[in-house]
Amino acid sequence: MDAVRTAYQRAIKRKDAAADYEKSSPRGGKPSDVSGDTRRWGNVPIFLVALIAAGIALRILNLTLDASLWEDEVFSVALAESPLIDLLFAALRFDTHPPLYYVQLHMWAAFGDSDRWYILNSTLLSIAAVAAIYEACRRIYDRSVALWAAAIFAVMPLQLFFAENVRMYPMLAILEIALWYVLQTMARDRHASRGRLIAALCFGLAVTLTHGLGFFVTFFLFLHAAIRLRRAAPGRDLLFLVGIYVVVALAALYPLVIGAIRQTEGIAGFDLPTIGIHLTLTLLGLEFPWPTVAGFLMLPLVALLPLSESRARWPGGLLVLLPLAVLLAISLLFKPVFIYRTLGLFLPFLAISLALYADAVFKAHAIAQRVVVSAVVLLMLAGGLNYTLKFEKRGYREIIAAWEAQSPTDAVLMTNGPSEFWAVLRYLNNGEGRRSALEVQPPVRDGMLRIKQKLEGVGAASLGLFGRSNYAQVGNRRIYPYFAEDVASGLSAFWTLNPPKAGCALANAGIGADVSGYREDADISLSGHHLAECRNLRFGPKA
């Protein structure tokens, strides 16, 4: 009987909470900050469905037009095609990101291994993210907000870029949206049920273990939910939510430790033009004109304007503006992390914030705001079209095929690191040289050398964490994942991929000094890459 009474009281509590939520977040009534007639949509749903269809069509078009892999994508594929244990160690050895995405891609690789097959993985995940943001917003708000959020997210130019790149961003977007939804249901219903707490734990861990800054996203999502839950139902439910976050935060030790010892990308000083470029890449896409200023002009429209609508203030302020400001502060004070790819982690919440504002002004008699919102969304669509027409990946297939055709069968090639090295193995001689990402590595030095010696001292050398060879052989050709000066000095000629300086004035990978005594005899340039044949002058002129 007590159990029945408790269940009944909880049901009443949830019903009251839902009613209060309706008052604070109207689902079709008058928006809190914008007055006017809210009964008619007109042709807005047709417009939004057309935008969603356009976004999906551009994703499919990009898949068919440009099925090539560039540097970071080659990295993803090389890890995915490694044995699972090697994959986990290779992620630890080479990457700043945790391995969950690569494990997913590893399973995808069981059914195909072409470039287009791998890109299809990202394309399908990106389309699924559009569906996920629609369904999450439909359940939290209503169908009109859901359509706006899906339409805005579908045409965001950076999401189009993510959709044709074999990286973790589309998968991460789905996980972020799922975590946001679970946490928002707790705040809406003023109750953190066991099922929702377990779901929040699972999605929180998944976000944290998918991207090097996933823990950063989870922090703001849990903070947002905790503040709302504390205002609605302080007490045991809030403590349970905090306890779940503590477990998720412990998983953040992996990316935090790895990120602390590895070099990261992003701005390292207060450089307004560079900040503007990253804002433009995030909001208007790659290849957009006037990149140093366009982002600054777009930011107030997409991030500040929604703050005038009460429902949009929480997601817009706490899940968009505050994280971007913190990323900039971290880059200026500690470590570079402010870059368009990390800013893009918060685009799902920017879409939700802008959707709440757009829904309000289109349901109200607010002509000026309608025009502004329409212009912003159409500008995003224009940025996506511009990206599709102008952006070209710097794939490796063409230049490796040209080198294979023009170089001797016993040629030696030096590359600039794991990604370029794995690209050569992927495309040379129809991929004959593909192997585990751990198998071939350059010699280690300094701190890594000390770690290797300690592992060897405890008998862990068999793990192969530091490789089993320093070059790969494909037929009679040898490929090195670094500039092997000791090898080059004993050769009459060798090739370099994307040399740091022209004319074979090569930089020693270990000490950064010019390596003299070489002359460029031949070169190949294709798809933004350059191959140079360097002749050792100590062996005399070419016969």
mmCIF file with all atom_site columns, C-alpha atoms in Angstrom, residues 26-154:
data_model
loop_
_atom_site.group_PDB
_atom_site.id
_atom_site.type_symbol
_atom_site.label_atom_id
_atom_site.label_alt_id
_atom_site.label_comp_id
_atom_site.label_asym_id
_atom_site.label_entity_id
_atom_site.label_seq_id
_atom_site.pdbx_PDB_ins_code
_atom_site.Cartn_x
_atom_site.Cartn_y
_atom_site.Cartn_z
_atom_site.occupancy
_atom_site.B_iso_or_equiv
_atom_site.pdbx_formal_charge
_atom_site.auth_seq_id
_atom_site.auth_comp_id
_atom_site.auth_asym_id
_atom_site.auth_atom_id
_atom_site.pdbx_PDB_model_num
ATOM 1   C CA . PRO A 1 26  ? 5.166  27.359 -23.665 1.00 0.00 ? 26  PRO A CA 1
ATOM 2   C CA . ARG A 1 27  ? 4.551  24.666 -26.240 1.00 0.00 ? 27  ARG A CA 1
ATOM 3   C CA . GLY A 1 28  ? 2.474  26.502 -28.741 1.00 0.00 ? 28  GLY A CA 1
ATOM 4   C CA . GLY A 1 29  ? 1.142  29.358 -26.635 1.00 0.00 ? 29  GLY A CA 1
ATOM 5   C CA . LYS A 1 30  ? 2.358  32.925 -26.504 1.00 0.00 ? 30  LYS A CA 1
ATOM 6   C CA . PRO A 1 31  ? 6.180  33.208 -26.168 1.00 0.00 ? 31  PRO A CA 1
ATOM 7   C CA . SER A 1 32  ? 7.205  34.817 -22.954 1.00 0.00 ? 32  SER A CA 1
ATOM 8   C CA . ASP A 1 33  ? 9.134  37.722 -24.473 1.00 0.00 ? 33  ASP A CA 1
ATOM 9   C CA . VAL A 1 34  ? 7.491  38.176 -27.873 1.00 0.00 ? 34  VAL A CA 1
ATOM 10  C CA . SER A 1 35  ? 3.862  39.194 -28.154 1.00 0.00 ? 35  SER A CA 1
ATOM 11  C CA . GLY A 1 36  ? 1.439  38.573 -30.997 1.00 0.00 ? 36  GLY A CA 1
ATOM 12  C CA . ASP A 1 37  ? -0.790 36.009 -32.658 1.00 0.00 ? 37  ASP A CA 1
ATOM 13  C CA . THR A 1 38  ? 0.589  32.506 -32.149 1.00 0.00 ? 38  THR A CA 1
ATOM 14  C CA . ARG A 1 39  ? -2.156 30.510 -33.784 1.00 0.00 ? 39  ARG A CA 1
ATOM 15  C CA . ARG A 1 40  ? -0.949 30.414 -37.381 1.00 0.00 ? 40  ARG A CA 1
ATOM 16  C CA . TRP A 1 41  ? 2.270  29.057 -38.845 1.00 0.00 ? 41  TRP A CA 1
ATOM 17  C CA . GLY A 1 42  ? 1.512  29.660 -42.484 1.00 0.00 ? 42  GLY A CA 1
ATOM 18  C CA . ASN A 1 43  ? 4.054  27.913 -44.707 1.00 0.00 ? 43  ASN A CA 1
ATOM 19  C CA . VAL A 1 44  ? 6.820  27.731 -42.103 1.00 0.00 ? 44  VAL A CA 1
ATOM 20  C CA . PRO A 1 45  ? 6.751  23.921 -41.700 1.00 0.00 ? 45  PRO A CA 1
ATOM 21  C CA . ILE A 1 46  ? 7.145  23.484 -45.472 1.00 0.00 ? 46  ILE A CA 1
ATOM 22  C CA . PHE A 1 47  ? 10.082 25.892 -45.434 1.00 0.00 ? 47  PHE A CA 1
ATOM 23  C CA . LEU A 1 48  ? 11.740 24.005 -42.566 1.00 0.00 ? 48  LEU A CA 1
ATOM 24  C CA . VAL A 1 49  ? 11.201 20.569 -44.110 1.00 0.00 ? 49  VAL A CA 1
ATOM 25  C CA . ALA A 1 50  ? 12.728 21.925 -47.329 1.00 0.00 ? 50  ALA A CA 1
ATOM 26  C CA . LEU A 1 51  ? 15.789 23.086 -45.360 1.00 0.00 ? 51  LEU A CA 1
ATOM 27  C CA . ILE A 1 52  ? 16.144 19.660 -43.740 1.00 0.00 ? 52  ILE A CA 1
ATOM 28  C CA . ALA A 1 53  ? 15.867 17.999 -47.150 1.00 0.00 ? 53  ALA A CA 1
ATOM 29  C CA . ALA A 1 54  ? 18.470 20.413 -48.550 1.00 0.00 ? 54  ALA A CA 1
ATOM 30  C CA . GLY A 1 55  ? 20.878 19.624 -45.721 1.00 0.00 ? 55  GLY A CA 1
ATOM 31  C CA . ILE A 1 56  ? 20.516 15.889 -46.237 1.00 0.00 ? 56  ILE A CA 1
ATOM 32  C CA . ALA A 1 57  ? 20.848 16.282 -50.025 1.00 0.00 ? 57  ALA A CA 1
ATOM 33  C CA . LEU A 1 58  ? 24.097 18.251 -49.606 1.00 0.00 ? 58  LEU A CA 1
ATOM 34  C CA . ARG A 1 59  ? 25.481 15.508 -47.373 1.00 0.00 ? 59  ARG A CA 1
ATOM 35  C CA . ILE A 1 60  ? 24.725 12.865 -49.974 1.00 0.00 ? 60  ILE A CA 1
ATOM 36  C CA . LEU A 1 61  ? 26.082 15.063 -52.774 1.00 0.00 ? 61  LEU A CA 1
ATOM 37  C CA . ASN A 1 62  ? 29.362 15.615 -50.918 1.00 0.00 ? 62  ASN A CA 1
ATOM 38  C CA . LEU A 1 63  ? 29.670 11.860 -50.406 1.00 0.00 ? 63  LEU A CA 1
ATOM 39  C CA . THR A 1 64  ? 29.335 11.201 -54.134 1.00 0.00 ? 64  THR A CA 1
ATOM 40  C CA . LEU A 1 65  ? 31.532 14.080 -55.327 1.00 0.00 ? 65  LEU A CA 1
ATOM 41  C CA . ASP A 1 66  ? 34.603 13.819 -53.124 1.00 0.00 ? 66  ASP A CA 1
ATOM 42  C CA . ALA A 1 67  ? 35.238 10.341 -51.775 1.00 0.00 ? 67  ALA A CA 1
ATOM 43  C CA . SER A 1 68  ? 38.851 10.840 -50.736 1.00 0.00 ? 68  SER A CA 1
ATOM 44  C CA . LEU A 1 69  ? 40.648 10.813 -47.401 1.00 0.00 ? 69  LEU A CA 1
ATOM 45  C CA . TRP A 1 70  ? 42.948 13.456 -46.072 1.00 0.00 ? 70  TRP A CA 1
ATOM 46  C CA . GLU A 1 71  ? 45.401 13.410 -43.176 1.00 0.00 ? 71  GLU A CA 1
ATOM 47  C CA . ASP A 1 72  ? 43.166 13.111 -40.104 1.00 0.00 ? 72  ASP A CA 1
ATOM 48  C CA . GLU A 1 73  ? 40.856 10.700 -41.909 1.00 0.00 ? 73  GLU A CA 1
ATOM 49  C CA . VAL A 1 74  ? 43.729 8.437  -42.871 1.00 0.00 ? 74  VAL A CA 1
ATOM 50  C CA . PHE A 1 75  ? 44.649 8.415  -39.186 1.00 0.00 ? 75  PHE A CA 1
ATOM 51  C CA . SER A 1 76  ? 41.109 7.279  -38.249 1.00 0.00 ? 76  SER A CA 1
ATOM 52  C CA . VAL A 1 77  ? 41.066 4.550  -40.886 1.00 0.00 ? 77  VAL A CA 1
ATOM 53  C CA . ALA A 1 78  ? 44.526 3.233  -39.976 1.00 0.00 ? 78  ALA A CA 1
ATOM 54  C CA . LEU A 1 79  ? 43.435 2.786  -36.355 1.00 0.00 ? 79  LEU A CA 1
ATOM 55  C CA . ALA A 1 80  ? 40.091 1.267  -37.370 1.00 0.00 ? 80  ALA A CA 1
ATOM 56  C CA . GLU A 1 81  ? 41.788 -1.324 -39.599 1.00 0.00 ? 81  GLU A CA 1
ATOM 57  C CA . SER A 1 82  ? 44.164 -2.433 -36.842 1.00 0.00 ? 82  SER A CA 1
ATOM 58  C CA . PRO A 1 83  ? 43.405 -5.389 -34.578 1.00 0.00 ? 83  PRO A CA 1
ATOM 59  C CA . LEU A 1 84  ? 41.237 -4.240 -31.681 1.00 0.00 ? 84  LEU A CA 1
ATOM 60  C CA . ILE A 1 85  ? 43.971 -4.471 -29.032 1.00 0.00 ? 85  ILE A CA 1
ATOM 61  C CA . ASP A 1 86  ? 46.410 -2.635 -31.288 1.00 0.00 ? 86  ASP A CA 1
ATOM 62  C CA . LEU A 1 87  ? 43.722 -0.022 -31.924 1.00 0.00 ? 87  LEU A CA 1
ATOM 63  C CA . LEU A 1 88  ? 43.414 0.726  -28.213 1.00 0.00 ? 88  LEU A CA 1
ATOM 64  C CA . PHE A 1 89  ? 47.178 0.986  -27.769 1.00 0.00 ? 89  PHE A CA 1
ATOM 65  C CA . ALA A 1 90  ? 47.592 3.047  -30.954 1.00 0.00 ? 90  ALA A CA 1
ATOM 66  C CA . ALA A 1 91  ? 45.000 5.569  -29.746 1.00 0.00 ? 91  ALA A CA 1
ATOM 67  C CA . LEU A 1 92  ? 46.927 5.844  -26.502 1.00 0.00 ? 92  LEU A CA 1
ATOM 68  C CA . ARG A 1 93  ? 50.249 6.080  -28.348 1.00 0.00 ? 93  ARG A CA 1
ATOM 69  C CA . PHE A 1 94  ? 49.401 8.590  -31.090 1.00 0.00 ? 94  PHE A CA 1
ATOM 70  C CA . ASP A 1 95  ? 46.165 10.458 -30.398 1.00 0.00 ? 95  ASP A CA 1
ATOM 71  C CA . THR A 1 96  ? 44.755 13.071 -28.034 1.00 0.00 ? 96  THR A CA 1
ATOM 72  C CA . HIS A 1 97  ? 41.279 11.522 -28.371 1.00 0.00 ? 97  HIS A CA 1
ATOM 73  C CA . PRO A 1 98  ? 39.958 8.496  -26.461 1.00 0.00 ? 98  PRO A CA 1
ATOM 74  C CA . PRO A 1 99  ? 39.266 5.365  -28.551 1.00 0.00 ? 99  PRO A CA 1
ATOM 75  C CA . LEU A 1 100 ? 35.467 4.921  -28.513 1.00 0.00 ? 100 LEU A CA 1
ATOM 76  C CA . TYR A 1 101 ? 34.932 6.361  -31.991 1.00 0.00 ? 101 TYR A CA 1
ATOM 77  C CA . TYR A 1 102 ? 37.710 4.228  -33.445 1.00 0.00 ? 102 TYR A CA 1
ATOM 78  C CA . VAL A 1 103 ? 36.132 1.114  -31.928 1.00 0.00 ? 103 VAL A CA 1
ATOM 79  C CA . GLN A 1 104 ? 32.858 1.991  -33.679 1.00 0.00 ? 104 GLN A CA 1
ATOM 80  C CA . LEU A 1 105 ? 34.730 2.555  -36.951 1.00 0.00 ? 105 LEU A CA 1
ATOM 81  C CA . HIS A 1 106 ? 36.570 -0.738 -36.443 1.00 0.00 ? 106 HIS A CA 1
ATOM 82  C CA . MET A 1 107 ? 33.230 -2.555 -36.414 1.00 0.00 ? 107 MET A CA 1
ATOM 83  C CA . TRP A 1 108 ? 32.110 -0.606 -39.500 1.00 0.00 ? 108 TRP A CA 1
ATOM 84  C CA . ALA A 1 109 ? 35.340 -1.669 -41.267 1.00 0.00 ? 109 ALA A CA 1
ATOM 85  C CA . ALA A 1 110 ? 34.285 -5.320 -40.976 1.00 0.00 ? 110 ALA A CA 1
ATOM 86  C CA . PHE A 1 111 ? 31.862 -4.729 -43.880 1.00 0.00 ? 111 PHE A CA 1
ATOM 87  C CA . GLY A 1 112 ? 34.039 -2.698 -46.276 1.00 0.00 ? 112 GLY A CA 1
ATOM 88  C CA . ASP A 1 113 ? 37.292 -0.790 -46.611 1.00 0.00 ? 113 ASP A CA 1
ATOM 89  C CA . SER A 1 114 ? 36.924 1.697  -49.484 1.00 0.00 ? 114 SER A CA 1
ATOM 90  C CA . ASP A 1 115 ? 37.290 5.434  -48.943 1.00 0.00 ? 115 ASP A CA 1
ATOM 91  C CA . ARG A 1 116 ? 33.626 6.029  -49.764 1.00 0.00 ? 116 ARG A CA 1
ATOM 92  C CA . TRP A 1 117 ? 32.540 3.296  -47.352 1.00 0.00 ? 117 TRP A CA 1
ATOM 93  C CA . TYR A 1 118 ? 34.309 5.006  -44.477 1.00 0.00 ? 118 TYR A CA 1
ATOM 94  C CA . ILE A 1 119 ? 32.922 8.434  -45.397 1.00 0.00 ? 119 ILE A CA 1
ATOM 95  C CA . LEU A 1 120 ? 29.454 6.887  -45.574 1.00 0.00 ? 120 LEU A CA 1
ATOM 96  C CA . ASN A 1 121 ? 29.789 6.106  -41.879 1.00 0.00 ? 121 ASN A CA 1
ATOM 97  C CA . SER A 1 122 ? 30.081 9.805  -41.057 1.00 0.00 ? 122 SER A CA 1
ATOM 98  C CA . THR A 1 123 ? 27.364 10.771 -43.537 1.00 0.00 ? 123 THR A CA 1
ATOM 99  C CA . LEU A 1 124 ? 24.827 8.373  -42.037 1.00 0.00 ? 124 LEU A CA 1
ATOM 100 C CA . LEU A 1 125 ? 25.742 9.413  -38.492 1.00 0.00 ? 125 LEU A CA 1
ATOM 101 C CA . SER A 1 126 ? 25.325 13.068 -39.439 1.00 0.00 ? 126 SER A CA 1
ATOM 102 C CA . ILE A 1 127 ? 21.865 12.414 -40.911 1.00 0.00 ? 127 ILE A CA 1
ATOM 103 C CA . ALA A 1 128 ? 21.017 10.455 -37.764 1.00 0.00 ? 128 ALA A CA 1
ATOM 104 C CA . ALA A 1 129 ? 22.110 13.463 -35.688 1.00 0.00 ? 129 ALA A CA 1
ATOM 105 C CA . VAL A 1 130 ? 19.567 15.628 -37.550 1.00 0.00 ? 130 VAL A CA 1
ATOM 106 C CA . ALA A 1 131 ? 16.871 13.080 -36.687 1.00 0.00 ? 131 ALA A CA 1
ATOM 107 C CA . ALA A 1 132 ? 18.097 12.914 -33.086 1.00 0.00 ? 132 ALA A CA 1
ATOM 108 C CA . ILE A 1 133 ? 17.924 16.664 -32.516 1.00 0.00 ? 133 ILE A CA 1
ATOM 109 C CA . TYR A 1 134 ? 14.433 16.725 -34.022 1.00 0.00 ? 134 TYR A CA 1
ATOM 110 C CA . GLU A 1 135 ? 13.145 13.935 -31.785 1.00 0.00 ? 135 GLU A CA 1
ATOM 111 C CA . ALA A 1 136 ? 14.816 15.281 -28.633 1.00 0.00 ? 136 ALA A CA 1
ATOM 112 C CA . CYS A 1 137 ? 13.369 18.767 -29.150 1.00 0.00 ? 137 CYS A CA 1
ATOM 113 C CA . ARG A 1 138 ? 9.946  17.371 -30.056 1.00 0.00 ? 138 ARG A CA 1
ATOM 114 C CA . ARG A 1 139 ? 9.810  15.530 -26.738 1.00 0.00 ? 139 ARG A CA 1
ATOM 115 C CA . ILE A 1 140 ? 11.218 18.379 -24.651 1.00 0.00 ? 140 ILE A CA 1
ATOM 116 C CA . TYR A 1 141 ? 9.436  21.275 -26.394 1.00 0.00 ? 141 TYR A CA 1
ATOM 117 C CA . ASP A 1 142 ? 7.093  20.648 -29.340 1.00 0.00 ? 142 ASP A CA 1
ATOM 118 C CA . ARG A 1 143 ? 7.045  19.843 -33.048 1.00 0.00 ? 143 ARG A CA 1
ATOM 119 C CA . SER A 1 144 ? 7.613  23.415 -34.218 1.00 0.00 ? 144 SER A CA 1
ATOM 120 C CA . VAL A 1 145 ? 10.782 23.855 -32.139 1.00 0.00 ? 145 VAL A CA 1
ATOM 121 C CA . ALA A 1 146 ? 11.922 20.418 -33.299 1.00 0.00 ? 146 ALA A CA 1
ATOM 122 C CA . LEU A 1 147 ? 11.539 21.369 -36.951 1.00 0.00 ? 147 LEU A CA 1
ATOM 123 C CA . TRP A 1 148 ? 13.464 24.597 -36.438 1.00 0.00 ? 148 TRP A CA 1
ATOM 124 C CA . ALA A 1 149 ? 16.294 22.833 -34.584 1.00 0.00 ? 149 ALA A CA 1
ATOM 125 C CA . ALA A 1 150 ? 16.586 20.076 -37.190 1.00 0.00 ? 150 ALA A CA 1
ATOM 126 C CA . ALA A 1 151 ? 16.494 22.568 -40.073 1.00 0.00 ? 151 ALA A CA 1
ATOM 127 C CA . ILE A 1 152 ? 19.156 24.832 -38.553 1.00 0.00 ? 152 ILE A CA 1
ATOM 128 C CA . PHE A 1 153 ? 21.380 21.908 -37.617 1.00 0.00 ? 153 PHE A CA 1
ATOM 129 C CA . ALA A 1 154 ? 20.944 20.311 -41.060 1.00 0.00 ? 154 ALA A CA 1
#
